[in-house]
XYZ file of C-alpha atoms in Angstrom:
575
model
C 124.294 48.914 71.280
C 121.051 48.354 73.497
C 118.134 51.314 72.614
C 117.772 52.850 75.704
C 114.374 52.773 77.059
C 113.084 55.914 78.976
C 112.574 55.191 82.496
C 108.759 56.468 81.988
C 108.217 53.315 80.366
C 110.771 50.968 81.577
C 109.365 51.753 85.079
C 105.588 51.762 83.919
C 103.886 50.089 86.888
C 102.908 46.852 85.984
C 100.277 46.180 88.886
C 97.710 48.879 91.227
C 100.326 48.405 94.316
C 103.452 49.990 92.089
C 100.944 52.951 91.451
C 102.370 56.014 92.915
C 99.988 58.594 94.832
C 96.618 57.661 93.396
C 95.842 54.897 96.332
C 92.269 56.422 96.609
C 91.805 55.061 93.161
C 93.931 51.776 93.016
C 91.635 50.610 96.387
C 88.417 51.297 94.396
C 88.783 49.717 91.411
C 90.656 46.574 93.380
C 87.820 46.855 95.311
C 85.064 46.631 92.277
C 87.580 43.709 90.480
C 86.787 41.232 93.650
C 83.199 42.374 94.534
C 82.166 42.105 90.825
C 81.002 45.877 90.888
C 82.957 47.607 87.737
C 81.200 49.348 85.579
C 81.227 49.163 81.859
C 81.819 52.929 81.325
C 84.748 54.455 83.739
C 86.069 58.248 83.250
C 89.905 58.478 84.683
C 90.353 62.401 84.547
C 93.330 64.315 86.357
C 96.634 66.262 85.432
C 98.854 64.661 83.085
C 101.557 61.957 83.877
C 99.599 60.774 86.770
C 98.887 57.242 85.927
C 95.178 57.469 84.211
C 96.475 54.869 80.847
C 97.974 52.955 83.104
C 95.444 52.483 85.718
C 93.167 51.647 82.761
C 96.298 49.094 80.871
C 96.277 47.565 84.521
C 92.730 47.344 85.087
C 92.372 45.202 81.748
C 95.132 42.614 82.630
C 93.264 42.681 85.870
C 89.638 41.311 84.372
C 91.133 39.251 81.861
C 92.954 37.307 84.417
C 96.611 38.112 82.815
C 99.962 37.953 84.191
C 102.237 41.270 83.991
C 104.231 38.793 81.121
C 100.978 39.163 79.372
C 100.914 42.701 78.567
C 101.831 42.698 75.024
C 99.711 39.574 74.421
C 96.881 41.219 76.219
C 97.334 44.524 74.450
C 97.137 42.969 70.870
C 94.235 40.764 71.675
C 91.595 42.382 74.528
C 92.870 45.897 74.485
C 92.163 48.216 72.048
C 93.273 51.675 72.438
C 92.048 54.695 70.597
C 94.019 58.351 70.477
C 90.748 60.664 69.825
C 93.562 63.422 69.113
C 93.765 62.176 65.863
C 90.724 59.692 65.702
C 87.794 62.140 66.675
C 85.151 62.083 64.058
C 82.009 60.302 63.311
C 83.715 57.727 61.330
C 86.232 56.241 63.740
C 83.643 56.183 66.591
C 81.135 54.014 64.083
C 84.622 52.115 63.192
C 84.581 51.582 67.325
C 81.213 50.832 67.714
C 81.579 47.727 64.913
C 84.491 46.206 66.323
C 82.361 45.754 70.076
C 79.837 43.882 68.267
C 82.334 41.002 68.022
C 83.186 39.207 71.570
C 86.770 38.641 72.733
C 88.549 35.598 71.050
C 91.059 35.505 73.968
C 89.599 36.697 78.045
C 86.247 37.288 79.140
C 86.284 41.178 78.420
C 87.502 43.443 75.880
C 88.668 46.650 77.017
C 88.660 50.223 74.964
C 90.766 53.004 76.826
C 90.061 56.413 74.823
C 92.669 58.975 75.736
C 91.994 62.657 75.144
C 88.425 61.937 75.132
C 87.562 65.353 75.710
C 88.901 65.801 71.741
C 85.936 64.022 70.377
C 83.826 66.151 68.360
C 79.843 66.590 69.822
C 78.643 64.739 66.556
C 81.153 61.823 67.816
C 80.025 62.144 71.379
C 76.381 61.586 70.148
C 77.415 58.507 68.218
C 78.730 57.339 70.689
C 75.834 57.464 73.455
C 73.771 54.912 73.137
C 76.428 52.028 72.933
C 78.348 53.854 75.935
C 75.065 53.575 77.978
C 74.021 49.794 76.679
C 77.456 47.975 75.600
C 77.608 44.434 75.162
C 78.035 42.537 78.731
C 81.969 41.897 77.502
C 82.624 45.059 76.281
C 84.301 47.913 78.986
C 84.809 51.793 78.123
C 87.430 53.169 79.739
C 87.868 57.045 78.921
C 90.802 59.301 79.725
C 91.218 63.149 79.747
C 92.808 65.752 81.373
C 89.449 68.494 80.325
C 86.859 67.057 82.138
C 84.985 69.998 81.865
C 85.132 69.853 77.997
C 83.150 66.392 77.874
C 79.423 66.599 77.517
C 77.322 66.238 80.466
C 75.278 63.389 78.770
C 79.091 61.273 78.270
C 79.342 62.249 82.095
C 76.177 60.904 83.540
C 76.400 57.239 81.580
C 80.507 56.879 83.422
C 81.975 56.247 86.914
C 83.837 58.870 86.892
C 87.758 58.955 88.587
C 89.351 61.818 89.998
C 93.345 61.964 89.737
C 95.142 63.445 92.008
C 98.691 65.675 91.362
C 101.367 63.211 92.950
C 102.808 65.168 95.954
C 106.453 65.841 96.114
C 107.310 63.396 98.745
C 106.046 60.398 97.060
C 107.862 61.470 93.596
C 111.211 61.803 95.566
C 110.956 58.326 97.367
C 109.608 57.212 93.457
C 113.535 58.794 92.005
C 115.246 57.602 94.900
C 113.905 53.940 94.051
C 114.701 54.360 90.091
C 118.235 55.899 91.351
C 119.014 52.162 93.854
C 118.374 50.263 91.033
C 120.036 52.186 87.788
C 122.904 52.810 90.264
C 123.328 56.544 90.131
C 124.417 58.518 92.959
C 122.136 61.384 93.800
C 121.262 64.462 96.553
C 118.710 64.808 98.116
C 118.570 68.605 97.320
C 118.427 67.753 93.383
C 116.075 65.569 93.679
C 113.533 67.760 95.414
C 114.223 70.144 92.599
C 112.888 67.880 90.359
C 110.135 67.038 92.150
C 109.115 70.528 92.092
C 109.619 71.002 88.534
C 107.581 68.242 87.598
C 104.542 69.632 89.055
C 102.893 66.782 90.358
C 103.242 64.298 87.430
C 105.519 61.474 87.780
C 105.980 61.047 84.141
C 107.661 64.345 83.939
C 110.156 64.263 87.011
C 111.649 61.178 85.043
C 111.862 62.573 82.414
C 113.773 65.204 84.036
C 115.770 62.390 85.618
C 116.597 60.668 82.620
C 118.094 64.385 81.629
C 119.998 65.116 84.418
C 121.124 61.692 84.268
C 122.721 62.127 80.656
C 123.713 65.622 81.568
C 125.748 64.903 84.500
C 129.139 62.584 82.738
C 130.087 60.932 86.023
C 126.393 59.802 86.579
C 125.511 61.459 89.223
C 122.804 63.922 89.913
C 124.067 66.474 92.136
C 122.622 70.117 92.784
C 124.734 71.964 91.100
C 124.158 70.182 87.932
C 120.539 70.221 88.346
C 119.923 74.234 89.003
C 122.449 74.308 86.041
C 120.056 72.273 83.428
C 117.050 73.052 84.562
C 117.594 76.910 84.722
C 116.433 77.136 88.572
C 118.035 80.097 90.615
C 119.796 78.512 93.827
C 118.008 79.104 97.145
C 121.303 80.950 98.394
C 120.512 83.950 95.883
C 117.410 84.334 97.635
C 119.033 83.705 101.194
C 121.052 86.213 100.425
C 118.650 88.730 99.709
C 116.743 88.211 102.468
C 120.006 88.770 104.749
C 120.619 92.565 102.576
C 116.551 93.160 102.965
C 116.945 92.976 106.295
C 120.456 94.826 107.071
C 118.559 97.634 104.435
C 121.449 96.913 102.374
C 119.890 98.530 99.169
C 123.446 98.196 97.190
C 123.359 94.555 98.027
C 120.548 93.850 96.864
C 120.158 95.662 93.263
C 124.071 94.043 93.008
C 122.776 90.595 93.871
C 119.505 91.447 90.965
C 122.447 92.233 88.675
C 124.405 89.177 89.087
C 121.126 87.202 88.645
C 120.670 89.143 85.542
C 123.793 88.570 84.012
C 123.587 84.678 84.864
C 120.881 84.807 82.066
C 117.497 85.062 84.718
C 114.503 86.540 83.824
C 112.857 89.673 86.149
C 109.674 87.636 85.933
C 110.894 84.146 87.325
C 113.515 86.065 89.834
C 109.927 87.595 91.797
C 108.155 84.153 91.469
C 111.007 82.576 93.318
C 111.407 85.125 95.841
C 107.959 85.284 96.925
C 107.831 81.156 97.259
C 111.164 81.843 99.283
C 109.046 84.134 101.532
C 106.556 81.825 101.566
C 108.771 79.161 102.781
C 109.906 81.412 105.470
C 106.522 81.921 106.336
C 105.741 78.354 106.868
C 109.130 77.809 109.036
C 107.858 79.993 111.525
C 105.434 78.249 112.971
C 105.656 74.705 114.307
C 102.330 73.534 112.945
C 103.118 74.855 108.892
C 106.186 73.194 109.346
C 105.157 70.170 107.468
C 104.105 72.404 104.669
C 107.945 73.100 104.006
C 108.490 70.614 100.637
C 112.367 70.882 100.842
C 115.398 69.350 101.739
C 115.996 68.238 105.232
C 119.190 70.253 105.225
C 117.713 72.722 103.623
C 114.815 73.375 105.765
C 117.661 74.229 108.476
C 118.368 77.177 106.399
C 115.125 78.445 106.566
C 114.409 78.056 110.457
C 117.504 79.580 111.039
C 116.166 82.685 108.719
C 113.029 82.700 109.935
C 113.849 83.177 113.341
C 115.131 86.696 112.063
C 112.296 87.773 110.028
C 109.532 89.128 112.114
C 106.099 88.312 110.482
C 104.937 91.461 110.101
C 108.099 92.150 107.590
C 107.418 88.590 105.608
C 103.869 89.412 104.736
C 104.240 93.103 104.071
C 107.148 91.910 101.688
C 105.302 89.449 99.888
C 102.701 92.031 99.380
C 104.754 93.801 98.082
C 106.668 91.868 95.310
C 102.733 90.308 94.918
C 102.188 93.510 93.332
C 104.965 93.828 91.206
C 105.142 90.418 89.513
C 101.430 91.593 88.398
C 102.655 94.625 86.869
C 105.879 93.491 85.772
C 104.484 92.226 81.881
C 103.127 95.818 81.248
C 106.149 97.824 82.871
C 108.372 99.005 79.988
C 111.508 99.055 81.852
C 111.192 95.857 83.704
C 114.698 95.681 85.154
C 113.737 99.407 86.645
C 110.213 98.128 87.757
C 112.012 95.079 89.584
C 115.389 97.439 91.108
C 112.104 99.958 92.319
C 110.564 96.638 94.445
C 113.862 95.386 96.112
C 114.136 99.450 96.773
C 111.161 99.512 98.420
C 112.206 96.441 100.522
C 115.014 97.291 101.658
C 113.468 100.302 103.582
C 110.585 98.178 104.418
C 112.340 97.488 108.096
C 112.655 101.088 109.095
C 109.227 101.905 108.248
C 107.983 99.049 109.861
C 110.378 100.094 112.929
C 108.814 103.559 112.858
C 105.004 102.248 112.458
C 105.739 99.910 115.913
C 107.335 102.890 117.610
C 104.165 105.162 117.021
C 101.665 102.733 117.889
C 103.737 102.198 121.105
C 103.755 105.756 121.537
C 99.917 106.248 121.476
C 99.615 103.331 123.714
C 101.313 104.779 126.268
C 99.758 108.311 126.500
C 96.883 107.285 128.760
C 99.047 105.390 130.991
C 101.054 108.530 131.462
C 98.492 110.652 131.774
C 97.227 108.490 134.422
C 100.245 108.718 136.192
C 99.910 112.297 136.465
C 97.021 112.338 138.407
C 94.656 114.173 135.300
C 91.944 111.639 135.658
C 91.025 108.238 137.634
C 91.255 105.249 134.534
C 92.399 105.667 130.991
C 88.503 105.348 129.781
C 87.519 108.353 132.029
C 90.708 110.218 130.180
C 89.643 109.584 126.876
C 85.974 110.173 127.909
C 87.203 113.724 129.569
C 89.520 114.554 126.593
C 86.747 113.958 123.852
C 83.992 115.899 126.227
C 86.328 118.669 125.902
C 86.609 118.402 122.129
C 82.860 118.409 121.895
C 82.480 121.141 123.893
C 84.570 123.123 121.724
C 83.563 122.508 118.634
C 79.913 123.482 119.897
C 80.848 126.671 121.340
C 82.750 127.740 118.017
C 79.551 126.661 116.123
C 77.348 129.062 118.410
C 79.517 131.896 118.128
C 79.360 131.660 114.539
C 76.060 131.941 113.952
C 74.891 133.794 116.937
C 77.426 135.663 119.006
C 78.671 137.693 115.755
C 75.677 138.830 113.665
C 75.443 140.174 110.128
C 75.351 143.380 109.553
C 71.604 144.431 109.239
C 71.933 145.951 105.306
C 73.098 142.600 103.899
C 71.199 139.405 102.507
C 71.805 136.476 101.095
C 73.332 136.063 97.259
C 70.505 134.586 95.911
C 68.621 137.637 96.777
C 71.067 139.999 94.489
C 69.644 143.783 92.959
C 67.014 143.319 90.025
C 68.381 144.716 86.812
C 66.022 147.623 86.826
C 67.738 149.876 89.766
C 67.964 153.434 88.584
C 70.111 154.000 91.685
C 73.055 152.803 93.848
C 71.855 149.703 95.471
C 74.355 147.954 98.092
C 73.688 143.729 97.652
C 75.781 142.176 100.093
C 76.334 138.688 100.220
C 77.481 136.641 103.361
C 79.759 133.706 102.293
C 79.510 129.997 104.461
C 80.658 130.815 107.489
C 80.848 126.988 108.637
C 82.739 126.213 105.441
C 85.575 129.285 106.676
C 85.695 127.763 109.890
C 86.238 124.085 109.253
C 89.393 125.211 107.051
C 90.405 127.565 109.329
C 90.370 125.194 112.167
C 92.142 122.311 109.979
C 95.081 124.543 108.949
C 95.547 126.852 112.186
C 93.993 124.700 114.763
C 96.020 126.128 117.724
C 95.522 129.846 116.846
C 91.680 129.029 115.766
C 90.986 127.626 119.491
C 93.200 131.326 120.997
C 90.118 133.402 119.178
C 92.091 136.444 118.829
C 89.868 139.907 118.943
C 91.936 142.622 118.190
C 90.309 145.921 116.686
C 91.408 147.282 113.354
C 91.114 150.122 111.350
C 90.370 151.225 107.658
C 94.106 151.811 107.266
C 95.266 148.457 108.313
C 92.703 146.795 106.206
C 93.753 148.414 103.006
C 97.535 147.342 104.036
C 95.839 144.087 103.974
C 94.231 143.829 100.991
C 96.837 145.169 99.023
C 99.233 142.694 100.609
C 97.027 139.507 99.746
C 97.354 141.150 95.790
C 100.777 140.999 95.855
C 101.012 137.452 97.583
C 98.190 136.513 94.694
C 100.453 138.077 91.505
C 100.055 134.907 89.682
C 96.350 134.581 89.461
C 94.505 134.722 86.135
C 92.652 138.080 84.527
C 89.764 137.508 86.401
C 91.092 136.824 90.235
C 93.387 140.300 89.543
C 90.211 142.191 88.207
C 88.554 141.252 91.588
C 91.994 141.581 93.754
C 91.695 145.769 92.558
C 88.230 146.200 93.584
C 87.989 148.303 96.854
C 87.424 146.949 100.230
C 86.001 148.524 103.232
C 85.411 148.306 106.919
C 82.134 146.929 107.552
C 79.875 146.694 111.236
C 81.365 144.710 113.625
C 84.269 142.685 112.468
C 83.107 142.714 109.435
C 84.659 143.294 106.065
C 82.900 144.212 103.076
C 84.483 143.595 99.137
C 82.411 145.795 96.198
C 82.153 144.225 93.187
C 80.473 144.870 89.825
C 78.337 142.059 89.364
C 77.462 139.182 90.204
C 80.342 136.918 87.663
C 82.672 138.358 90.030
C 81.184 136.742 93.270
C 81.427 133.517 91.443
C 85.050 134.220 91.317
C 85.430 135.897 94.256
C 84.081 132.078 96.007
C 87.767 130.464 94.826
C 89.641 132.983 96.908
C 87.171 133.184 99.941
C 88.661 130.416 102.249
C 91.838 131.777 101.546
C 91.155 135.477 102.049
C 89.249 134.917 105.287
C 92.048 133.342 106.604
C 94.272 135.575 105.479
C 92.807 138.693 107.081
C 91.946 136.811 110.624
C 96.114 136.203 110.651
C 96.793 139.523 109.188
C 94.799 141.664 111.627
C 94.407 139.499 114.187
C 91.351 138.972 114.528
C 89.482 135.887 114.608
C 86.150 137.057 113.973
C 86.387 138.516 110.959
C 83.271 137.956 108.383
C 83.536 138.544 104.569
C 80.532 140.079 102.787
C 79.851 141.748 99.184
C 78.346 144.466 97.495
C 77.520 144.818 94.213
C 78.142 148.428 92.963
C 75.574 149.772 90.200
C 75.918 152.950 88.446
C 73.120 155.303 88.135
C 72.312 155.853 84.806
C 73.346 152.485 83.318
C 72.616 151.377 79.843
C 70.280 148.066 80.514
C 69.628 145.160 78.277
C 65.601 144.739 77.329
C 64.739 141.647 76.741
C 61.096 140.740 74.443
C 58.832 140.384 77.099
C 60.543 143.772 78.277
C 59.646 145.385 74.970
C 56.308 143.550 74.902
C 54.762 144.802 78.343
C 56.011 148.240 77.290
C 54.166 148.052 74.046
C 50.929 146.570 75.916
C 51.156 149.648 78.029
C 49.986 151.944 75.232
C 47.801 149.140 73.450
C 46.056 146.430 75.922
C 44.714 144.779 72.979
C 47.693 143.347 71.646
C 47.021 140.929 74.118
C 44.210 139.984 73.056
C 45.939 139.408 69.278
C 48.971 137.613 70.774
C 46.340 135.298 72.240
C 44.530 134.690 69.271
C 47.488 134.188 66.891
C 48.953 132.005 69.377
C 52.472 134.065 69.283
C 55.090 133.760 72.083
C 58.279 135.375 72.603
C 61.760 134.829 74.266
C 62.680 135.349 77.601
């Protein structure tokens, strides 16, 4: 029995025109070959399975003057390759370093390809400097990695340095369908796209992929089915599918079509990712120039256009948004078949709301127009102009009545002037409370009755109904509020309403319930211009607190000099 060779190496390209997808390379370095410009340090870095050893294996044959026959000749005598995985210390770079001393016994150059170069430790990069920078005229570096960023900038400056590109999908597909013609296995064009996606941009891995799918299948052929099957893809119908229930709101559809996926042995995680790169896809269909960006299947992309001429835009980015948000949040969601069910949820209503967003915003944009057609002003700018002079208007004549057309009540002050302690006898301290705040609530939760201003007179009895009403509507307030709500109330000047409390903690509470209680009354008694004030209420006779300074200036009233002692001893006191 033959060893089988995998078709990574029995397909290795053998010169720079079987080179797949780096041509921006393969021209330069064919270019440097026949103008005698090559460099004698070159750094090939790019993804993995893109062709950077082989480029280099090529490049050496290619100096040398060898034949493609010659390669193992070539490899044993000229090439010398070096894994600094394994081989990055000090030692094997001085191990290097000794074996360029000695010219080629076979070719004009000897050629040293380092892969992984980026492995080297710094003590082996700094061994390795100076005979990087001055090599022998014979001797050429060639360095791989896939880290650039990981080798030291003084390796970076002494190298011509190669950028590898990912291999796009197309060119790894026409790549398979070559390797397919001549091992003789049948294969759709669907499947083969799959792989080319899967592989990520490195040809090395879509045949290995191949070379699996290949063994897989029994009748040797490659066919979709088998391919979605091995590699554990979802089919494109699932998500087809979806989009159809999305868009009929079908929300049982779609959490039955999540539970089918589930069962087939899916993950939550992968089911999103593929969903939003089916939206994406959609996306792209819509418009003729993103067309090209659609990497599938010519039948396939048939499927989308038709879909896409379905899906409004406004619902494709909104939904990819959307399931955006939830693939980020689906690794720290503790029920992540819940957290998933909750997105398609939310997407299956995602039509109607985006249905009843478009009919608003129609809505407003007709209003002028009607308004115009009504004959209530000449354009739709001098409408909204008239309409928001009217507004303004308003709102300034509410602010002048406020402060001016409904005064306080000459025996009250501000709160910040309140009764000093000392009072032997009743003292009224009324305080006014923000009017501006009281109307800006007011007008934001009764906006139509605010703008009626409603002036009907009431009396002493109605208030009291009133106030004892609001303390049963307020049964569930803490000790404090109910202490306040069984104070008495009274009919002050005006349209004003004065609350007596004991002292001044209970105006701090009393400020809680003020919005509410000023509204309260104006709807109550109808009357709009109702203004809250407070008293506080002292008892003659009171026991007061003395504080030391208190005690002091009474004690310096029968003995002046104790000031003079407090001075000297340098005593203070509390207060």
């Amino acid at each position: 029995m033959e060893n089988f060779v995998v078709s990574a190496r029995k397909y290795r390209p053998l010169g720079f025109g079987e080179v797949v997808g780096q041509e921006h390379i393969t021209t330069t370095l064919e270019n440097a070959i026949n103008s005698n410009h090559l460099g004698q340090a070159l750094l090939f870095c790019g993804p993995r399975g893109v062709g950077k050893t082989t480029c280099a294996r090529i490049l050496a044959r290619k100096i040398n003057d060898f034949d493609a026959e010659d390669a193992e000749r070539t490899s044993n005598f000229n090439v010398f390759e070096l894994d600094a995985a394994s081989n990055n210390s000090v030692d094997d770079i001085r191990n290097l370093i000794d074996q360029v001393r000695y010219p080629p016994q076979q070719g004009n150059y000897k050629v040293y390809i380092i892969d992984e170069v980026h492995m080297l430790s710094t003590q082996a990069f700094n061994a390795f400097l100076k005979t990087l920078e001055e090599p022998p005229e014979y001797a050429i570096f060639i360095l791989a990695t896939t880290e650039k960023h990981r080798v030291i900038p003084t390796i970076l400056s002494r190298c011509q340095i190669y950028d590898f590109n990912r291999i796009e999908i197309k060119d790894i597909v026409l790549q398979l369908e070559k390797i397919a013609r001549n091992e003789k296995v049948e294969t759709e064009s669907e499947a083969l796209h799959l792989i080319a996606q899967k592989a990520d941009g490195a040809l090395r891995d879509a045949l290995s992929i191949f070379d699996l799918i290949t063994t897989f299948s029994s009748d040797g052929k490659i066919s979709y089915e088998d391919t979605i099957k091995n590699l554990h893809i979802l089919d494109h119908d699932y998500y087809f599918k979806l989009v159809d229930d999305l868009l009929a709101e079908s929300m049982a559809g779609a959490l039955i079509l999540f539970d089918e996926i589930l069962r087939n042995g899916f993950d939550g995680s992968n089911f999103l990712s593929g969903f939003q790169q089916h939206l994406r896809n959609l996306l792209v269909a819509k418009d003729e120039q993103t067309v090209q960006l659609l990497e599938v299947a010519d039948n396939l992309k048939e499927k989308y256009f038709t879909q896409a001429t379905n899906c409004s835009p406004s619902f494709l980015l909104s939904a990819l948004n959307i399931s955006n948000q939830f693939e980020l949040n689906y690794k720290q969601s503790k029920n992540q078949r819940l957290h998933v069910e909750l997105c398609l949820m939310k997407l299956a209503h995602l039509p109607n709301a985006l249905s009843l967003s478009s009919t608003e915003n129609g809505a407003k944009k007709k209003k002028p127009h009607s308004e115009l057609e009504t004959g209530s002003s000449t354009s739709v700018d001098g409408s909204q102009r008239k309409e928001s002079t009217h507004q303004n208007a308003a709102v300034s004549r509410l602010e002048d009545e406020a402060s001016n057309k409904y005064p306080v009540p000459s025996n009250t002050h501000p709160i910040i002037n309140i009764q000093e302690p000392e009072a032997k006898s009743q003292t009224d301290t009324p305080r006014i409370f923000n009017r501006k705040k009281v109307k800006k609530e007011s007008a934001n939760k009764e906006n139509q009755h605010f703008f009626e201003k409603k002036k009907e007179p009431f009396t002493e009895e109605t208030l009291q109904e009133a106030w004892k009403k609001f303390g049963r509507k307020k049964n569930d307030v803490g000790d404090a509020d109910r202490l306040i709500l069984n104070r008495e109330v009274g009919k002050g000047e005006g349209h004003g309403v004065i609350i007596h409390l004991a002292s001044q903690l209970e105006v701090s509470f009393l400020e809680k319930l003020e919005v509410e209680l000023t509204q309260f009354f104006r709807l109550e008694l109808k009357n709009d211009h109702i203004v809250l004030s407070t008293k506080i209420m002292q008892e003659v006779g009171a026991k007061k607190l003395y504080t030391s300074k208190d005690i002091f200036n009474h004690m310096l009233k029968e003995n002046p000099r104790l000031k003079d002692l407090k001075d000297r001893l340098g005593l203070d006191f509390d207060y």
